[in-house]
Amino acid sequence: MFNGFPDAVFFIIADLLIVIFHVLLLFGWRTKYTSLALFFVLLICQSFSFSFGKIDHNIIWLVIPLVMAFSGWGNTYSIDSLYQRKEDVNPWAISLMALLLGFAMFTASFPKIYSGWLSFDSHATFPHMVYNDLYWDREPLLLQEVLQIKNIVFWEALDYLAVVFEFGFLLAIFWPQVFRFFVFSAVLFHISIFLTFGIVFTNNLLTYLLFINWAIFYPVLNSASFNNIANKFIRPKYLFVCLTLILSYGLYHFFFREGFMVPSLLEFIHNTFSINIDQRLLKTLILFSISLIIAFTSLVLYIYTQIHERRQVMISSGRPFKKEVV
């Protein structure tokens, strides 16, 4: 649709819109239309980015606002809920996201199967790790330690584990409990990739949060104290303040500094206090930690809930609980 790249102002405006739409989505203002607008702007920007030839793995994260716009995810804890603007709740949105995630994982496993990844002569994971160490400018935390392992069985097991894990994702969508287990395993999988390859998959983690069994947290989310905090935070005036600060920060950098820049809390702390930190590493570790804690807590509470419900059924039926457990 374009003969060349637009002017730089085009991308400055697009970046600004992306930040604004994220803030609007955070506060839940006209959530459905904000979600669709965010997807549209992201799609345009990523199309230009991918036109250089390298297509990244963040398409799943890109379609989240497109699919979830029809889920009714702005009906609670939002400005829309304050003004009684309710959208239809469509459970198929989560099912569609699960299908897309499973298919995305399948497309990662299928080329491995027919390209010789599982050959006992290749040990595909090991040369990829060596290539990653020599070619890319990365310093993963555990890379050198893992490369010292010379056990052939270990490296071949990693080859098969990757294929089984990615291929199984598509099959797991038929069983919600199994799919949640795959989601939990995926968090651990991506953490290990990050520690050994230095490849960041934070976009995937945002996707995984959609499938956490949030119903387990209903007693907390429905408590009076939590709702009071949420109602105090989600206010139109706070939304207006956030948007004003974003515009002011961006325009200040555009006219008086090196160029347009969207606000970042970590960058602000770094520039103000001259703290020497790797912001990319820190942001990744923070998101990994939060996602892992939520996923692990949800898994443990889910198991506890299943045991508790089974126990209540056995007590009500008069059957001995211990024998059933054994």
mmCIF file of C-alpha atoms in Angstrom:
data_model
loop_
_atom_site.group_PDB
_atom_site.id
_atom_site.type_symbol
_atom_site.label_atom_id
_atom_site.label_comp_id
_atom_site.label_asym_id
_atom_site.label_seq_id
_atom_site.Cartn_x
_atom_site.Cartn_y
_atom_site.Cartn_z
ATOM 1 C CA MET A 1 0.000 0.000 0.000
ATOM 2 C CA PHE A 2 3.039 2.305 0.319
ATOM 3 C CA ASN A 3 5.806 3.051 -2.172
ATOM 4 C CA GLY A 4 8.201 3.934 0.639
ATOM 5 C CA PHE A 5 8.436 4.864 4.276
ATOM 6 C CA PRO A 6 6.343 7.767 5.593
ATOM 7 C CA ASP A 7 7.934 10.767 7.228
ATOM 8 C CA ALA A 8 9.334 10.392 10.751
ATOM 9 C CA VAL A 9 6.420 12.407 12.133
ATOM 10 C CA PHE A 10 4.121 9.564 11.096
ATOM 11 C CA PHE A 11 5.914 7.121 13.408
ATOM 12 C CA ILE A 12 6.171 9.688 16.206
ATOM 13 C CA ILE A 13 2.404 10.109 16.141
ATOM 14 C CA ALA A 14 1.926 6.333 15.921
ATOM 15 C CA ASP A 15 4.171 5.761 18.962
ATOM 16 C CA LEU A 16 2.260 8.389 20.892
ATOM 17 C CA LEU A 17 -1.079 6.820 19.968
ATOM 18 C CA ILE A 18 0.150 3.387 21.073
ATOM 19 C CA VAL A 19 1.030 4.749 24.515
ATOM 20 C CA ILE A 20 -2.244 6.671 24.819
ATOM 21 C CA PHE A 21 -4.337 3.673 23.782
ATOM 22 C CA HIS A 22 -2.526 1.509 26.340
ATOM 23 C CA VAL A 23 -3.355 4.017 29.085
ATOM 24 C CA LEU A 24 -6.989 4.193 27.948
ATOM 25 C CA LEU A 25 -7.092 0.397 27.981
ATOM 26 C CA LEU A 26 -5.583 0.303 31.470
ATOM 27 C CA PHE A 27 -8.347 2.534 32.790
ATOM 28 C CA GLY A 28 -11.019 0.835 30.677
ATOM 29 C CA TRP A 29 -12.322 3.857 28.775
ATOM 30 C CA ARG A 30 -14.442 2.806 25.774
ATOM 31 C CA THR A 31 -12.600 -0.490 26.104
ATOM 32 C CA LYS A 32 -13.904 -2.213 22.979
ATOM 33 C CA TYR A 33 -13.095 0.627 20.600
ATOM 34 C CA THR A 34 -9.806 1.415 22.332
ATOM 35 C CA SER A 35 -8.758 -2.231 21.921
ATOM 36 C CA LEU A 36 -9.576 -2.197 18.215
ATOM 37 C CA ALA A 37 -7.776 1.111 17.695
ATOM 38 C CA LEU A 38 -4.700 -0.200 19.511
ATOM 39 C CA PHE A 39 -4.619 -3.300 17.313
ATOM 40 C CA PHE A 40 -4.940 -1.209 14.157
ATOM 41 C CA VAL A 41 -2.030 1.101 15.033
ATOM 42 C CA LEU A 42 0.160 -1.807 16.170
ATOM 43 C CA LEU A 43 -0.602 -3.665 12.942
ATOM 44 C CA ILE A 44 0.496 -0.715 10.811
ATOM 45 C CA CYS A 45 3.716 -0.163 12.783
ATOM 46 C CA GLN A 46 4.663 -3.834 12.821
ATOM 47 C CA SER A 47 3.999 -4.110 9.089
ATOM 48 C CA PHE A 48 6.625 -1.439 8.448
ATOM 49 C CA SER A 49 8.959 -3.082 10.968
ATOM 50 C CA PHE A 50 8.614 -6.514 9.366
ATOM 51 C CA SER A 51 9.141 -5.086 5.857
ATOM 52 C CA PHE A 52 12.896 -5.263 6.492
ATOM 53 C CA GLY A 53 12.628 -9.055 6.309
ATOM 54 C CA LYS A 54 12.770 -10.186 9.945
ATOM 55 C CA ILE A 55 9.413 -11.231 11.373
ATOM 56 C CA ASP A 56 9.379 -11.485 15.162
ATOM 57 C CA HIS A 57 7.355 -13.833 17.345
ATOM 58 C CA ASN A 58 5.010 -11.241 18.836
ATOM 59 C CA ILE A 59 1.988 -11.657 16.564
ATOM 60 C CA ILE A 60 0.074 -13.383 19.378
ATOM 61 C CA TRP A 61 0.545 -10.359 21.612
ATOM 62 C CA LEU A 62 -0.588 -8.148 18.734
ATOM 63 C CA VAL A 63 -3.950 -9.899 18.288
ATOM 64 C CA ILE A 64 -4.822 -9.818 22.003
ATOM 65 C CA PRO A 65 -6.608 -6.437 21.801
ATOM 66 C CA LEU A 66 -8.330 -7.518 18.558
ATOM 67 C CA VAL A 67 -9.819 -10.707 19.976
ATOM 68 C CA MET A 68 -10.370 -9.515 23.542
ATOM 69 C CA ALA A 69 -12.212 -6.419 22.318
ATOM 70 C CA PHE A 70 -15.237 -8.714 21.927
ATOM 71 C CA SER A 71 -14.780 -10.518 25.260
ATOM 72 C CA GLY A 72 -16.311 -7.870 27.501
ATOM 73 C CA TRP A 73 -13.018 -7.355 29.357
ATOM 74 C CA GLY A 74 -13.924 -3.746 30.103
ATOM 75 C CA ASN A 75 -17.052 -4.560 32.117
ATOM 76 C CA THR A 76 -15.336 -4.547 35.520
ATOM 77 C CA TYR A 77 -12.678 -2.406 37.210
ATOM 78 C CA SER A 78 -12.986 0.227 34.496
ATOM 79 C CA ILE A 79 -14.332 3.680 33.740
ATOM 80 C CA ASP A 80 -16.866 1.983 31.486
ATOM 81 C CA SER A 81 -18.273 0.151 34.508
ATOM 82 C CA LEU A 82 -18.593 3.448 36.398
ATOM 83 C CA TYR A 83 -20.784 4.803 33.606
ATOM 84 C CA GLN A 84 -22.688 1.509 33.230
ATOM 85 C CA ARG A 85 -21.347 0.907 29.724
ATOM 86 C CA LYS A 86 -21.530 -2.866 29.421
ATOM 87 C CA GLU A 87 -20.392 -4.958 26.468
ATOM 88 C CA ASP A 88 -21.528 -8.492 25.668
ATOM 89 C CA VAL A 89 -19.431 -11.189 27.326
ATOM 90 C CA ASN A 90 -18.292 -13.729 24.727
ATOM 91 C CA PRO A 91 -16.437 -16.749 26.127
ATOM 92 C CA TRP A 92 -15.360 -17.677 22.607
ATOM 93 C CA ALA A 93 -12.748 -14.906 22.769
ATOM 94 C CA ILE A 94 -10.652 -16.835 25.292
ATOM 95 C CA SER A 95 -11.181 -20.055 23.319
ATOM 96 C CA LEU A 96 -10.010 -18.324 20.142
ATOM 97 C CA MET A 97 -6.915 -16.979 21.911
ATOM 98 C CA ALA A 98 -6.142 -20.509 23.139
ATOM 99 C CA LEU A 99 -6.506 -21.830 19.581
ATOM 100 C CA LEU A 100 -4.232 -19.102 18.183
ATOM 101 C CA LEU A 101 -1.613 -19.724 20.872
ATOM 102 C CA GLY A 102 -1.742 -23.475 20.309
ATOM 103 C CA PHE A 103 -1.427 -23.049 16.548
ATOM 104 C CA ALA A 104 1.469 -20.610 16.981
ATOM 105 C CA MET A 105 3.315 -23.165 19.093
ATOM 106 C CA PHE A 106 2.496 -25.863 16.545
ATOM 107 C CA THR A 107 4.028 -23.806 13.727
ATOM 108 C CA ALA A 108 7.209 -23.641 15.789
ATOM 109 C CA SER A 109 7.339 -27.414 16.287
ATOM 110 C CA PHE A 110 6.351 -28.614 12.821
ATOM 111 C CA PRO A 111 9.446 -27.244 10.992
ATOM 112 C CA LYS A 112 11.623 -28.882 13.649
ATOM 113 C CA ILE A 113 10.021 -32.263 12.981
ATOM 114 C CA TYR A 114 10.576 -32.370 9.214
ATOM 115 C CA SER A 115 13.919 -30.496 9.142
ATOM 116 C CA GLY A 116 15.931 -33.077 11.103
ATOM 117 C CA TRP A 117 15.808 -31.389 14.490
ATOM 118 C CA LEU A 118 15.159 -34.747 16.170
ATOM 119 C CA SER A 119 18.069 -36.533 14.479
ATOM 120 C CA PHE A 120 20.426 -38.216 16.950
ATOM 121 C CA ASP A 121 23.357 -36.983 14.863
ATOM 122 C CA SER A 122 22.576 -33.269 15.110
ATOM 123 C CA HIS A 123 21.760 -32.424 18.750
ATOM 124 C CA ALA A 124 20.096 -29.304 17.375
ATOM 125 C CA THR A 125 19.854 -27.375 20.630
ATOM 126 C CA PHE A 126 23.612 -27.471 21.282
ATOM 127 C CA PRO A 127 24.811 -25.894 17.976
ATOM 128 C CA HIS A 128 22.050 -23.295 18.217
ATOM 129 C CA MET A 129 23.307 -22.362 21.646
ATOM 130 C CA VAL A 130 26.927 -22.188 20.440
ATOM 131 C CA TYR A 131 25.903 -20.058 17.449
ATOM 132 C CA ASN A 132 23.927 -17.790 19.742
ATOM 133 C CA ASP A 133 26.987 -17.390 21.975
ATOM 134 C CA LEU A 134 29.393 -16.583 19.127
ATOM 135 C CA TYR A 135 27.193 -14.504 16.830
ATOM 136 C CA TRP A 136 24.791 -12.504 18.978
ATOM 137 C CA ASP A 137 25.905 -9.897 21.466
ATOM 138 C CA ARG A 138 24.209 -11.506 24.435
ATOM 139 C CA GLU A 139 25.444 -12.648 27.808
ATOM 140 C CA PRO A 140 22.821 -15.020 29.244
ATOM 141 C CA LEU A 141 23.257 -15.767 32.906
ATOM 142 C CA LEU A 142 23.644 -19.560 32.603
ATOM 143 C CA LEU A 143 24.937 -19.979 29.043
ATOM 144 C CA GLN A 144 28.566 -20.813 29.821
ATOM 145 C CA GLU A 145 27.598 -23.233 32.575
ATOM 146 C CA VAL A 146 25.185 -25.126 30.307
ATOM 147 C CA LEU A 147 27.730 -25.342 27.468
ATOM 148 C CA GLN A 148 30.049 -27.245 29.778
ATOM 149 C CA ILE A 149 27.604 -30.175 29.817
ATOM 150 C CA LYS A 150 28.906 -32.869 27.430
ATOM 151 C CA ASN A 151 26.229 -35.488 28.023
ATOM 152 C CA ILE A 152 24.698 -36.528 24.684
ATOM 153 C CA VAL A 153 21.502 -37.774 26.324
ATOM 154 C CA PHE A 154 20.981 -34.381 27.961
ATOM 155 C CA TRP A 155 21.170 -32.462 24.673
ATOM 156 C CA GLU A 156 19.024 -34.953 22.770
ATOM 157 C CA ALA A 157 16.426 -34.829 25.537
ATOM 158 C CA LEU A 158 16.239 -31.040 25.147
ATOM 159 C CA ASP A 159 15.606 -31.468 21.409
ATOM 160 C CA TYR A 160 12.679 -33.806 22.005
ATOM 161 C CA LEU A 161 11.357 -31.825 24.964
ATOM 162 C CA ALA A 162 11.067 -28.664 22.856
ATOM 163 C CA VAL A 163 9.156 -30.442 20.089
ATOM 164 C CA VAL A 164 6.817 -32.328 22.437
ATOM 165 C CA PHE A 165 6.100 -29.157 24.390
ATOM 166 C CA GLU A 166 5.355 -26.980 21.341
ATOM 167 C CA PHE A 167 3.372 -29.672 19.501
ATOM 168 C CA GLY A 168 1.382 -30.593 22.620
ATOM 169 C CA PHE A 169 0.125 -27.043 23.056
ATOM 170 C CA LEU A 170 -2.265 -27.431 20.131
ATOM 171 C CA LEU A 171 -3.666 -30.698 21.508
ATOM 172 C CA ALA A 172 -4.019 -29.285 25.015
ATOM 173 C CA ILE A 173 -6.618 -26.708 23.960
ATOM 174 C CA PHE A 174 -9.329 -29.404 24.218
ATOM 175 C CA TRP A 175 -8.803 -29.731 27.996
ATOM 176 C CA PRO A 176 -8.720 -26.455 29.993
ATOM 177 C CA GLN A 177 -6.913 -28.025 32.944
ATOM 178 C CA VAL A 178 -4.213 -29.496 30.695
ATOM 179 C CA PHE A 179 -3.926 -26.223 28.794
ATOM 180 C CA ARG A 180 -3.348 -24.306 32.040
ATOM 181 C CA PHE A 181 -0.605 -26.761 32.922
ATOM 182 C CA PHE A 182 1.009 -26.099 29.528
ATOM 183 C CA VAL A 183 0.749 -22.367 30.190
ATOM 184 C CA PHE A 184 2.494 -22.802 33.530
ATOM 185 C CA SER A 185 5.146 -24.954 31.855
ATOM 186 C CA ALA A 186 5.566 -22.327 29.148
ATOM 187 C CA VAL A 187 6.550 -19.736 31.754
ATOM 188 C CA LEU A 188 9.270 -22.070 33.017
ATOM 189 C CA PHE A 189 10.252 -22.880 29.423
ATOM 190 C CA HIS A 190 10.723 -19.235 28.479
ATOM 191 C CA ILE A 191 12.620 -18.484 31.669
ATOM 192 C CA SER A 192 15.091 -21.262 30.800
ATOM 193 C CA ILE A 193 15.403 -19.897 27.243
ATOM 194 C CA PHE A 194 16.055 -16.433 28.625
ATOM 195 C CA LEU A 195 18.737 -17.695 31.024
ATOM 196 C CA THR A 196 20.549 -19.773 28.367
ATOM 197 C CA PHE A 197 19.875 -18.053 25.035
ATOM 198 C CA GLY A 198 19.127 -14.528 26.204
ATOM 199 C CA ILE A 199 15.972 -14.476 24.069
ATOM 200 C CA VAL A 200 13.175 -12.419 25.602
ATOM 201 C CA PHE A 201 9.581 -13.645 25.278
ATOM 202 C CA THR A 202 7.815 -11.125 27.487
ATOM 203 C CA ASN A 203 5.059 -10.732 24.878
ATOM 204 C CA ASN A 204 4.197 -14.403 25.294
ATOM 205 C CA LEU A 205 3.965 -13.946 29.038
ATOM 206 C CA LEU A 206 1.345 -11.249 28.608
ATOM 207 C CA THR A 207 -0.625 -13.743 26.531
ATOM 208 C CA TYR A 208 -0.304 -16.481 29.155
ATOM 209 C CA LEU A 209 -1.884 -14.233 31.784
ATOM 210 C CA LEU A 210 -5.172 -14.499 29.874
ATOM 211 C CA PHE A 211 -5.432 -18.181 30.781
ATOM 212 C CA ILE A 212 -4.763 -17.984 34.497
ATOM 213 C CA ASN A 213 -7.694 -19.385 36.473
ATOM 214 C CA TRP A 214 -8.662 -15.978 37.855
ATOM 215 C CA ALA A 215 -11.838 -17.424 39.411
ATOM 216 C CA ILE A 216 -9.651 -18.685 42.231
ATOM 217 C CA PHE A 217 -8.902 -15.086 43.201
ATOM 218 C CA TYR A 218 -12.573 -14.052 43.329
ATOM 219 C CA PRO A 219 -12.692 -13.967 47.156
ATOM 220 C CA VAL A 220 -9.944 -11.330 47.084
ATOM 221 C CA LEU A 221 -11.182 -9.467 44.011
ATOM 222 C CA ASN A 222 -14.720 -9.282 45.368
ATOM 223 C CA SER A 223 -13.676 -8.124 48.824
ATOM 224 C CA ALA A 224 -14.743 -4.682 49.965
ATOM 225 C CA SER A 225 -11.177 -3.488 50.560
ATOM 226 C CA PHE A 226 -9.998 -4.409 47.058
ATOM 227 C CA ASN A 227 -13.033 -2.843 45.410
ATOM 228 C CA ASN A 228 -12.527 0.349 47.402
ATOM 229 C CA ILE A 229 -8.941 0.571 46.168
ATOM 230 C CA ALA A 230 -9.998 -0.157 42.575
ATOM 231 C CA ASN A 231 -12.784 2.420 42.677
ATOM 232 C CA LYS A 232 -10.408 5.063 44.005
ATOM 233 C CA PHE A 233 -7.821 4.352 41.306
ATOM 234 C CA ILE A 234 -10.104 4.025 38.270
ATOM 235 C CA ARG A 235 -11.299 7.592 37.898
ATOM 236 C CA PRO A 236 -11.663 9.827 34.820
ATOM 237 C CA LYS A 237 -9.554 12.524 36.479
ATOM 238 C CA TYR A 238 -6.613 10.127 36.909
ATOM 239 C CA LEU A 239 -6.929 9.118 33.272
ATOM 240 C CA PHE A 240 -6.812 12.783 32.288
ATOM 241 C CA VAL A 241 -3.728 13.365 34.474
ATOM 242 C CA CYS A 242 -1.900 10.381 32.955
ATOM 243 C CA LEU A 243 -2.630 11.466 29.391
ATOM 244 C CA THR A 244 -1.544 15.031 30.175
ATOM 245 C CA LEU A 245 1.751 13.844 31.641
ATOM 246 C CA ILE A 246 2.392 11.581 28.651
ATOM 247 C CA LEU A 247 1.760 14.373 26.149
ATOM 248 C CA SER A 248 3.835 16.859 28.149
ATOM 249 C CA TYR A 249 6.752 14.434 28.513
ATOM 250 C CA GLY A 250 6.727 13.501 24.839
ATOM 251 C CA LEU A 251 6.465 17.101 23.605
ATOM 252 C CA TYR A 252 9.235 18.234 25.957
ATOM 253 C CA HIS A 253 11.633 15.659 24.547
ATOM 254 C CA PHE A 254 10.504 16.397 21.001
ATOM 255 C CA PHE A 255 11.177 20.151 21.164
ATOM 256 C CA PHE A 256 14.001 20.479 23.714
ATOM 257 C CA ARG A 257 15.873 17.158 23.811
ATOM 258 C CA GLU A 258 17.123 14.526 21.387
ATOM 259 C CA GLY A 259 13.707 13.708 19.930
ATOM 260 C CA PHE A 260 10.344 12.257 20.782
ATOM 261 C CA MET A 261 10.315 9.814 23.685
ATOM 262 C CA VAL A 262 7.472 8.085 25.469
ATOM 263 C CA PRO A 263 7.657 8.047 29.271
ATOM 264 C CA SER A 264 9.290 5.149 31.065
ATOM 265 C CA LEU A 265 9.463 4.880 34.833
ATOM 266 C CA LEU A 266 12.762 2.982 34.747
ATOM 267 C CA GLU A 267 14.320 5.477 32.347
ATOM 268 C CA PHE A 268 13.113 8.336 34.531
ATOM 269 C CA ILE A 269 14.742 6.787 37.612
ATOM 270 C CA HIS A 270 17.912 6.065 35.630
ATOM 271 C CA ASN A 271 18.210 9.616 34.310
ATOM 272 C CA THR A 272 17.293 11.282 37.589
ATOM 273 C CA PHE A 273 19.461 9.313 39.988
ATOM 274 C CA SER A 274 22.148 8.127 37.511
ATOM 275 C CA ILE A 275 21.636 4.496 38.509
ATOM 276 C CA ASN A 276 23.585 2.143 36.265
ATOM 277 C CA ILE A 277 21.139 -0.694 35.534
ATOM 278 C CA ASP A 278 20.315 -2.810 32.519
ATOM 279 C CA GLN A 279 16.729 -1.664 31.990
ATOM 280 C CA ARG A 280 15.919 -4.400 29.470
ATOM 281 C CA LEU A 281 17.119 -7.089 31.849
ATOM 282 C CA LEU A 282 15.366 -5.536 34.827
ATOM 283 C CA LYS A 283 12.021 -5.129 33.049
ATOM 284 C CA THR A 284 12.196 -8.690 31.775
ATOM 285 C CA LEU A 285 13.015 -10.141 35.184
ATOM 286 C CA ILE A 286 10.192 -8.161 36.792
ATOM 287 C CA LEU A 287 7.634 -9.414 34.272
ATOM 288 C CA PHE A 288 8.968 -12.965 34.477
ATOM 289 C CA SER A 289 8.739 -12.904 38.285
ATOM 290 C CA ILE A 290 5.200 -11.528 38.353
ATOM 291 C CA SER A 291 3.982 -13.993 35.729
ATOM 292 C CA LEU A 292 5.663 -16.931 37.433
ATOM 293 C CA ILE A 293 4.220 -16.033 40.830
ATOM 294 C CA ILE A 294 0.698 -15.664 39.420
ATOM 295 C CA ALA A 295 0.940 -18.867 37.383
ATOM 296 C CA PHE A 296 2.359 -20.888 40.268
ATOM 297 C CA THR A 297 -0.178 -19.509 42.754
ATOM 298 C CA SER A 298 -3.029 -20.244 40.377
ATOM 299 C CA LEU A 299 -1.804 -23.805 39.824
ATOM 300 C CA VAL A 300 -1.437 -24.517 43.552
ATOM 301 C CA LEU A 301 -4.811 -22.999 44.411
ATOM 302 C CA TYR A 302 -6.448 -24.862 41.544
ATOM 303 C CA ILE A 303 -5.157 -28.188 42.879
ATOM 304 C CA TYR A 304 -6.264 -27.223 46.381
ATOM 305 C CA THR A 305 -9.736 -26.282 45.103
ATOM 306 C CA GLN A 306 -10.133 -29.619 43.300
ATOM 307 C CA ILE A 307 -9.145 -31.546 46.421
ATOM 308 C CA HIS A 308 -11.455 -29.445 48.612
ATOM 309 C CA GLU A 309 -14.445 -29.893 46.273
ATOM 310 C CA ARG A 310 -13.881 -33.641 46.078
ATOM 311 C CA ARG A 311 -13.647 -33.808 49.850
ATOM 312 C CA GLN A 312 -16.941 -31.934 50.243
ATOM 313 C CA VAL A 313 -18.638 -34.310 47.799
ATOM 314 C CA MET A 314 -17.336 -37.331 49.702
ATOM 315 C CA ILE A 315 -18.407 -35.913 53.054
ATOM 316 C CA SER A 316 -21.902 -35.125 51.760
ATOM 317 C CA SER A 317 -22.247 -38.627 50.306
ATOM 318 C CA GLY A 318 -21.027 -40.277 53.507
ATOM 319 C CA ARG A 319 -18.028 -41.937 51.871
ATOM 320 C CA PRO A 320 -14.725 -42.083 53.788
ATOM 321 C CA PHE A 321 -12.344 -39.409 52.488
ATOM 322 C CA LYS A 322 -9.039 -41.099 53.220
ATOM 323 C CA LYS A 323 -9.818 -44.270 51.293
ATOM 324 C CA GLU A 324 -10.869 -42.267 48.232
ATOM 325 C CA VAL A 325 -7.638 -40.269 48.309
ATOM 326 C CA VAL A 326 -5.567 -43.418 48.543
#
